Amino acid sequence: MVCGCSALLPLPNPRPTISTSCWIPRQPMPVAWAFVQKTSAKIPLETVKLWADTFGGDLYNTLTKYSGSLLLQKKYKDVESSLKIEEVDGLELVRKFSEDMENMLRRKVEAVQNLVEAAEEADLNHEFNESLVFDYYNSVLINERDEKGNFVELGAEFLLESNAHFSNLPVNTSISSVQLPTNVYNKDPDILNGVYMSEALNAVFVENFQRDPTLTWQYFGSATGFFRIYPGILVQADRDNREHFKLLVEELMVKGVGVVDQALREAFQILKQFQEAKQGSLCNQAVMLISDGAVEDYEPVFEKYNWPDCKISTLADTQENVMEYLHVLSRPMVINHDHDIIWTEAYMDSKLLSSQAQSLMLLTTVAMPVFSKKNETVGGSQTAGLMPLHPGLWQLGVHGYAFLNTNNGYILSHPDLRPLYREGKKLKPKPNYNSVDLSEVEWEDQAESKRVLFLTNDYFFTDISDTPFSLGVVLSRGHGEYILLGNTSVEEGLHDLLHPDLALASDWIYCITDIDPDHRKLSQLEAVIRFLTREDADLECECCHLCDCFVTPPHQGEEDLLWGEAEQVVDMAFLGTRAGLLRSSLFVGSEKVSDRKFLTPEDEASVFTLDSFPLWYRQASEHPAGSFVFNLRWAEGPESTGEPTVVTASTAVAVTVDKKTAIAAAVGVQMKLEFLQRKFWAATRQVGQVGNSPCFPGCRPSDLDCFVIDNNGFILISKRSHEVSHWGCRMRGRGQQEDWRHRAATPAKESPTAPGGNPA
């Protein structure tokens, strides 16, 4: 006979050293036990509960002692008179963020306008010279040498330096380079004259970048076929993309007959409807037919709708036909000199993708046509910029976020937009990465998962003036509706802000440093300190974190007392606040820390990032304050066994003022899994007979299986190490499913293979 039973680990009563006025009622710890016996004897439920009480009490005392959760709760209580909790105004937030985005995007438009004005002036002052001789930096040839070691023609020495702003790609930020299609002669008179004329843009490129360092690439595309790009970069042909395209073409199967006439009529009718209704984008309109040979005559369709047709049969025809047809398409804009501002859909920078940059983000480009004052089309100027949102996450709360949509309803920026997938060691874009709808990244409440958190969100949205984009802000009901604010002196805040164990969220914007050139090299922490010391009166900062610094300083004396005994218990304690402040304290030497990536940029899930709180913070906030949430982690290195060896436990600290409650911080510890296991086995050995029940000698006998499982049914402790981190129902069959599945309250979209795993 196989039987099973389970029980929650209850929290003990408050320690007598903590006054009841500081105590917040706590719910049972979200960890469950399951015991399966292979003999005919039945384990009394009272025995299981007693084991749970013993283990839960010991573990709770250890966690609160080393994490300092109760002490931090008391500190917030002591400064309660200086705290206030305000309701978050979603409409006001979305308006403020929209204005910030509008100002940022306006700077991009101004950069393009600078390029357009410079290009049109340069074209007006340039006289065409059929015999012009001029050397320029060809992106494909720069720094190339022949067999004698000499630089090849148009391939002179070109200084390239790795630049962090361009994901460490080698670039030259002092000058641009020129790229041409392979079928265009790089010394054609039209090309040479256009390149020579556009040299005047180099100074404008540099000035734009200095004025707005959030710009990435700046371009000038000429009607003659060349492409000037800033900063100058060494292009290499992307063989992977070419080969991939060839394979796709080879796999195409010819099947059936295309009804070209009907398709073209439908296309022209759609264009006519949009023309009459004055809908659609500001782009020119054209119909393109790509075929291996038409089986019917489609020319009558073009004649009916009075559209000129352009036939291309070979690659060489492209230059002769398409470039000529470009003048026809641009004629209306040239006549009216309409400098229409065009924003592109989201796209992925192929150069950054080929560099396998981990911080890859979507881009958008703003473009304007360049007209010749000689009544010709010269080309177009463009600037590309990253589209991150920098809302103050401390204002939005742990589950709050902002997102951007295009006028077509597709996501431009969203914390759950994951445009890449991994194939082997390479990151590749998903086929529809730039046409993802909001409903595709946000799960409805009917979604089934082993790790689900059901949230009720309020959505606030508005347009961004003079752009095709709209902005949304999401606030979760409950603790997301309120924000904790403090009031402390600059002196008190500065004293602890300078403590070496303190860090601020590096991606969060506390001070505006990207406008003034003197501020751009400052870290956010350096900028905050200069602002508070009044060293720089021009800095604009939000100092929402000052109260956190004052309330959360470590108690050095207590750390010293714990250091010696902690070596066999925990590796470190850590703390994070809503304002993005992060502190950590080691209880062992740095060389003995089990998981050294934890709380470092290498482990994004454990730190504050641009659009999210740390995973341990988010999980703690999803449970009642005081309840610890556990995470299994895998240590890396040559001695790693491939099995989880480290456990983190975290809990939220809440503050109540005037009957309003807000989460102020989350604290936790990192410890070895071995320590948790020792606590577990020891707890079952200490308990003997309960009432008239048989006496069980603990979990050690071979005929008795004991498990510690988390709130989602994943195994934390088992006799068989290979079962740890697996879902209990999967490992033990469906017979015990009802005993083990009792609650679901951790974030959606997490790995179903590990307790508290990083987001998939």
Coordinates of C-alpha atoms in Angstrom, one line a residue, residues 373-748:
K373 CA 16.7 73.0 -54.7
K374 CA 17.4 72.2 -58.4
N375 CA 14.1 70.4 -58.5
E376 CA 15.5 66.9 -58.1
T377 CA 15.4 64.2 -55.5
V378 CA 18.7 63.9 -53.7
G379 CA 17.9 61.1 -51.2
G380 CA 16.8 60.8 -47.6
S381 CA 18.2 61.3 -44.1
Q382 CA 17.5 59.0 -41.2
T383 CA 18.4 58.5 -37.6
A384 CA 17.8 55.4 -35.6
G385 CA 17.3 55.2 -31.9
L386 CA 16.7 52.6 -29.2
M387 CA 13.2 52.5 -28.0
P388 CA 13.5 51.7 -24.3
L389 CA 11.1 53.1 -21.8
H390 CA 12.6 54.8 -18.7
P391 CA 9.6 55.1 -16.4
G392 CA 10.4 55.3 -12.8
L393 CA 9.7 51.7 -11.7
W394 CA 9.7 52.9 -8.2
Q395 CA 6.5 54.8 -9.2
L396 CA 4.9 51.8 -10.9
G397 CA 5.6 49.2 -8.2
V398 CA 6.9 45.7 -8.4
H399 CA 4.4 44.4 -10.9
G400 CA 3.8 47.7 -12.7
Y401 CA 5.2 48.4 -16.2
A402 CA 4.9 50.6 -19.3
F403 CA 4.7 49.6 -22.9
L404 CA 4.7 51.2 -26.4
N405 CA 2.5 50.3 -29.3
T406 CA 2.7 51.3 -33.0
N407 CA -0.2 52.8 -35.0
N408 CA -0.7 49.2 -36.3
G409 CA -1.2 47.9 -32.8
Y410 CA 2.1 46.1 -32.6
I411 CA 4.4 46.2 -29.6
L412 CA 7.4 48.4 -29.8
S413 CA 8.5 48.0 -26.2
H414 CA 7.2 45.7 -23.5
P415 CA 8.9 43.9 -20.6
D416 CA 7.6 40.5 -21.8
L417 CA 8.5 41.0 -25.5
R418 CA 11.1 38.4 -26.2
P419 CA 12.1 38.8 -29.9
L420 CA 15.0 36.3 -29.9
Y421 CA 15.3 32.6 -29.6
R422 CA 18.4 30.5 -29.1
E423 CA 19.4 28.0 -31.7
G424 CA 22.5 26.2 -30.5
K425 CA 24.9 28.9 -29.4
K426 CA 23.4 31.6 -31.6
L427 CA 20.6 34.1 -30.9
K428 CA 18.1 34.5 -33.8
P429 CA 15.1 36.7 -34.2
K430 CA 11.7 35.1 -34.2
P431 CA 9.9 35.3 -37.5
N432 CA 7.2 37.8 -36.3
Y433 CA 9.2 39.6 -33.7
N434 CA 8.1 43.0 -34.9
S435 CA 4.4 42.2 -35.4
V436 CA 3.4 41.0 -31.9
D437 CA 0.1 42.1 -30.5
L438 CA -0.4 42.9 -26.8
S439 CA -2.6 39.9 -26.3
E440 CA 0.3 37.6 -27.3
V441 CA 2.5 38.7 -24.4
E442 CA -0.1 39.1 -21.7
W443 CA -1.8 35.9 -20.5
E444 CA -5.5 35.8 -19.8
D445 CA -6.7 34.3 -16.6
Q446 CA -7.7 31.1 -18.3
A447 CA -4.1 30.2 -19.0
E448 CA -3.0 26.9 -17.5
S449 CA 0.5 26.7 -16.1
K450 CA 2.3 25.1 -13.2
R451 CA 3.4 28.6 -12.1
V452 CA 0.7 31.1 -12.3
L453 CA 0.1 34.4 -10.5
F454 CA -3.3 35.9 -11.1
L455 CA -3.2 39.7 -11.0
T456 CA -5.9 42.3 -11.6
N457 CA -4.4 45.2 -13.6
D458 CA -5.6 48.7 -14.4
Y459 CA -4.5 50.0 -17.9
F460 CA -3.9 53.6 -18.6
F461 CA -3.0 54.8 -22.1
T462 CA -2.5 57.8 -24.3
D463 CA -0.9 58.8 -27.6
I464 CA 2.5 60.4 -28.0
S465 CA 2.1 63.7 -29.9
D466 CA 3.5 64.0 -33.4
T467 CA 4.4 60.3 -33.5
P468 CA 2.5 57.2 -34.6
F469 CA 3.1 55.6 -31.2
S470 CA 0.9 55.2 -28.1
L471 CA 2.0 54.6 -24.5
G472 CA 0.4 52.4 -21.9
V473 CA 1.0 52.1 -18.2
V474 CA -0.1 49.1 -16.1
L475 CA -0.7 49.2 -12.4
S476 CA -1.6 46.1 -10.3
R477 CA -4.4 46.4 -7.9
G478 CA -3.5 45.8 -4.2
H479 CA 0.0 47.0 -3.3
G480 CA 0.5 48.3 -6.8
E481 CA -2.0 51.0 -6.0
Y482 CA 0.1 52.7 -3.3
I483 CA 3.6 54.2 -3.1
L484 CA 5.6 54.6 0.1
L485 CA 7.3 58.0 0.5
G486 CA 9.7 59.1 3.2
N487 CA 11.1 62.4 4.5
T488 CA 14.6 62.4 5.8
S489 CA 17.4 64.9 5.8
V490 CA 20.1 65.1 3.1
E491 CA 22.8 64.6 5.7
E492 CA 21.2 61.3 7.0
G493 CA 20.7 60.0 3.5
L494 CA 24.2 60.9 2.2
H495 CA 25.8 59.2 5.2
D496 CA 24.5 55.8 4.2
L497 CA 24.5 56.5 0.4
L498 CA 28.2 56.4 0.5
H499 CA 28.4 53.0 2.2
P500 CA 30.4 50.4 0.1
D501 CA 27.7 47.7 0.4
L502 CA 25.1 49.9 -1.4
A503 CA 24.2 50.1 -5.0
L504 CA 21.4 51.7 -7.1
A505 CA 19.7 50.1 -10.0
S506 CA 22.2 51.0 -12.8
D507 CA 19.5 51.1 -15.5
W508 CA 17.1 53.2 -13.7
I509 CA 17.0 57.0 -14.2
Y510 CA 17.3 58.9 -11.0
C511 CA 19.1 61.9 -12.6
I512 CA 18.9 63.2 -16.2
T513 CA 22.5 62.8 -17.4
D514 CA 22.1 62.4 -21.2
I515 CA 21.5 66.1 -22.1
D516 CA 24.5 68.0 -20.6
P517 CA 27.8 66.7 -22.0
D518 CA 29.4 67.2 -18.6
H519 CA 27.0 64.7 -17.0
R520 CA 27.2 61.9 -19.5
K521 CA 30.1 60.1 -17.9
L522 CA 28.5 60.1 -14.4
S523 CA 27.0 57.0 -13.0
Q524 CA 23.5 57.4 -11.5
L525 CA 24.9 57.0 -8.0
E526 CA 27.6 59.7 -8.7
A527 CA 25.0 62.0 -10.2
V528 CA 22.8 61.6 -7.1
I529 CA 25.6 62.4 -4.7
R530 CA 26.6 65.5 -6.7
F531 CA 23.0 66.6 -6.7
L532 CA 22.5 66.1 -2.9
T533 CA 25.8 67.8 -2.1
R534 CA 24.8 70.7 -4.3
E535 CA 28.0 70.3 -6.2
D536 CA 26.1 70.6 -9.5
A537 CA 23.1 72.9 -9.5
D538 CA 22.2 71.9 -13.1
L539 CA 21.4 68.3 -12.4
E540 CA 17.8 67.2 -12.2
C541 CA 17.2 64.2 -9.9
E542 CA 14.4 62.2 -8.2
C543 CA 15.7 61.3 -4.8
C544 CA 13.0 58.9 -3.8
H545 CA 15.6 56.5 -2.4
L546 CA 16.9 58.7 0.4
C547 CA 14.6 57.4 3.1
D548 CA 15.6 53.8 2.1
C549 CA 19.2 54.6 2.7
F550 CA 18.4 56.0 6.2
V551 CA 16.2 53.0 7.2
T552 CA 18.3 50.1 5.8
P553 CA 21.9 50.6 6.9
P554 CA 23.5 47.4 8.2
H555 CA 24.3 47.1 11.9
Q556 CA 28.0 46.3 11.9
G557 CA 28.0 45.0 15.4
E558 CA 25.3 42.4 14.6
E559 CA 27.1 41.4 11.5
D560 CA 30.3 40.7 13.5
L561 CA 28.4 38.5 16.0
L562 CA 26.9 36.5 13.2
W563 CA 30.0 36.1 11.1
G564 CA 31.6 33.2 12.9
E565 CA 28.5 31.1 13.3
A566 CA 27.1 31.9 9.9
E567 CA 29.8 30.0 8.0
Q568 CA 27.9 26.7 8.3
V569 CA 24.5 28.4 7.8
V570 CA 24.3 31.2 5.2
D571 CA 26.6 32.8 2.7
M572 CA 25.0 36.2 2.5
A573 CA 22.1 38.4 3.3
F574 CA 20.6 40.8 0.8
L575 CA 18.0 43.6 0.7
G576 CA 16.2 45.5 -2.0
T577 CA 13.8 48.4 -1.8
R578 CA 11.1 49.8 -4.1
A579 CA 13.4 52.7 -5.0
G580 CA 16.0 50.3 -6.6
L581 CA 18.4 50.3 -3.7
L582 CA 20.3 47.1 -3.2
R583 CA 22.5 46.1 -0.2
S584 CA 24.2 42.8 0.6
S585 CA 26.3 41.5 3.5
L586 CA 28.7 38.5 3.3
F587 CA 28.9 36.1 6.2
V588 CA 31.7 34.1 4.6
G589 CA 34.8 35.1 2.6
S590 CA 34.0 36.1 -1.0
E591 CA 35.8 33.0 -2.2
K592 CA 33.4 30.8 -0.3
V593 CA 30.2 32.2 -1.7
S594 CA 28.4 29.3 -3.3
D595 CA 26.8 31.3 -6.2
R596 CA 29.0 34.2 -7.1
K597 CA 26.9 35.4 -10.1
F598 CA 24.0 36.2 -7.7
L599 CA 23.4 39.9 -7.4
T600 CA 25.7 40.7 -10.3
P601 CA 24.9 41.9 -13.9
E602 CA 25.7 38.4 -15.1
D603 CA 22.6 37.2 -13.5
E604 CA 19.9 39.7 -14.7
A605 CA 17.1 37.9 -12.9
S606 CA 18.7 38.7 -9.5
V607 CA 19.2 42.4 -9.9
F608 CA 17.1 45.5 -10.8
T609 CA 16.9 45.8 -14.5
L610 CA 15.5 48.4 -16.9
D611 CA 12.0 47.0 -16.8
S612 CA 11.7 44.7 -13.8
F613 CA 12.5 44.1 -10.2
P614 CA 14.6 41.1 -9.1
L615 CA 12.9 37.7 -9.3
W616 CA 13.4 37.1 -5.5
Y617 CA 11.8 40.6 -4.9
R618 CA 8.8 39.9 -7.2
Q619 CA 8.2 36.4 -5.7
A620 CA 8.4 37.7 -2.1
S621 CA 5.9 40.5 -2.9
E622 CA 3.4 37.9 -4.2
H623 CA 3.0 36.4 -0.7
P624 CA 2.0 37.8 2.6
A625 CA 4.7 39.9 4.3
G626 CA 6.8 37.6 6.5
S627 CA 6.3 34.5 4.4
F628 CA 9.6 33.3 2.9
V629 CA 9.8 32.1 -0.7
F630 CA 12.5 29.7 -1.7
N631 CA 14.5 29.4 -5.0
L632 CA 16.9 26.7 -6.0
R633 CA 20.0 27.8 -7.9
W634 CA 22.8 26.0 -9.7
A635 CA 26.4 26.8 -8.9
E636 CA 28.7 27.0 -12.0
G637 CA 32.3 26.0 -12.4
P638 CA 34.5 23.0 -13.1
E639 CA 33.4 21.3 -9.9
S640 CA 29.7 21.8 -10.5
T641 CA 27.6 18.6 -10.4
G642 CA 24.8 19.9 -12.6
E643 CA 22.4 19.7 -9.7
P644 CA 21.0 22.6 -7.6
T645 CA 23.3 23.4 -4.7
V646 CA 22.2 26.8 -3.5
V647 CA 18.9 28.1 -2.0
T648 CA 17.7 31.7 -1.7
A649 CA 14.9 32.6 0.6
S650 CA 13.2 36.0 0.5
T651 CA 10.3 37.8 2.2
A652 CA 8.6 41.1 1.8
V653 CA 8.5 43.9 4.3
A654 CA 5.3 45.9 4.3
V655 CA 4.5 49.2 6.0
T656 CA 1.0 50.4 7.0
V657 CA 0.2 54.1 7.5
D658 CA -3.3 55.4 7.9
K659 CA -4.8 52.0 7.1
K660 CA -2.9 51.9 3.7
T661 CA -0.3 49.2 3.2
A662 CA 2.6 49.3 0.8
I663 CA 5.6 47.0 0.2
A664 CA 8.7 48.9 1.3
A665 CA 11.4 46.3 0.7
A666 CA 12.3 42.6 0.3
V667 CA 15.1 40.8 2.2
G668 CA 16.6 37.4 2.0
V669 CA 19.5 35.1 2.4
Q670 CA 21.5 32.8 0.3
M671 CA 22.5 29.4 1.8
K672 CA 23.7 26.0 0.7
L673 CA 21.0 23.4 -0.1
E674 CA 23.0 21.0 2.1
F675 CA 22.1 23.2 5.2
L676 CA 18.4 23.1 4.4
Q677 CA 18.6 19.3 4.0
R678 CA 20.4 18.9 7.4
K679 CA 17.6 21.0 9.0
F680 CA 15.0 18.8 7.4
W681 CA 16.4 15.5 8.4
A682 CA 17.2 16.7 11.9
A683 CA 13.7 17.9 12.5
T684 CA 12.2 14.5 11.7
R685 CA 14.7 12.7 14.0
Q686 CA 13.9 15.0 17.0
V687 CA 10.2 14.1 17.1
G688 CA 9.1 10.8 18.6
Q689 CA 5.7 9.3 19.3
V690 CA 2.5 11.4 19.1
G691 CA -0.3 10.2 21.4
N692 CA -1.2 6.6 20.6
S693 CA 0.3 6.8 17.2
P694 CA 3.1 4.5 16.3
C695 CA 6.6 5.9 16.7
F696 CA 8.3 6.6 13.4
P697 CA 12.1 6.9 13.4
G698 CA 12.1 9.9 11.0
C699 CA 12.6 9.9 7.3
R700 CA 15.7 7.8 7.1
P701 CA 14.3 4.3 6.7
S702 CA 14.6 3.0 3.1
D703 CA 10.8 2.2 3.0
L704 CA 9.8 5.8 3.8
D705 CA 10.1 8.7 1.2
C706 CA 9.9 12.2 2.6
F707 CA 9.8 15.4 0.5
V708 CA 9.8 19.1 0.9
I709 CA 8.0 20.7 -1.9
D710 CA 7.3 24.3 -2.7
N711 CA 3.9 26.0 -3.2
N712 CA 3.7 24.9 -6.8
G713 CA 4.6 21.3 -6.2
F714 CA 8.3 21.4 -7.1
I715 CA 10.6 19.2 -5.0
L716 CA 13.0 21.1 -2.8
I717 CA 14.4 18.2 -0.8
S718 CA 14.4 14.5 -1.5
K719 CA 16.6 11.5 -0.7
R720 CA 17.3 11.2 -4.4
S721 CA 19.2 14.3 -5.5
H722 CA 18.1 13.9 -9.1
E723 CA 14.5 14.5 -8.1
V724 CA 15.3 17.9 -6.7
S725 CA 13.8 20.8 -8.8
H726 CA 11.4 18.6 -10.6
W727 CA 7.7 18.8 -10.4
G728 CA 6.4 16.3 -7.8
C729 CA 3.4 15.0 -9.8
R730 CA 5.7 14.4 -12.8
M731 CA 8.2 12.5 -10.8
R732 CA 5.8 10.4 -8.6
G733 CA 2.9 9.9 -11.0
R734 CA -0.6 11.3 -10.8
G735 CA -1.7 9.4 -7.7
Q736 CA -0.5 12.1 -5.3
Q737 CA -1.4 15.1 -7.4
E738 CA -4.2 16.3 -5.2
D739 CA -2.0 16.2 -2.1
W740 CA 0.8 18.2 -3.7
R741 CA -1.1 20.8 -5.8
H742 CA -2.5 23.2 -3.3
R743 CA -1.6 26.7 -4.4
A744 CA -0.3 28.7 -7.4
A745 CA 1.1 32.1 -6.7
T746 CA 4.4 32.6 -8.4
P747 CA 5.0 34.6 -11.6
A748 CA 3.7 33.3 -14.9

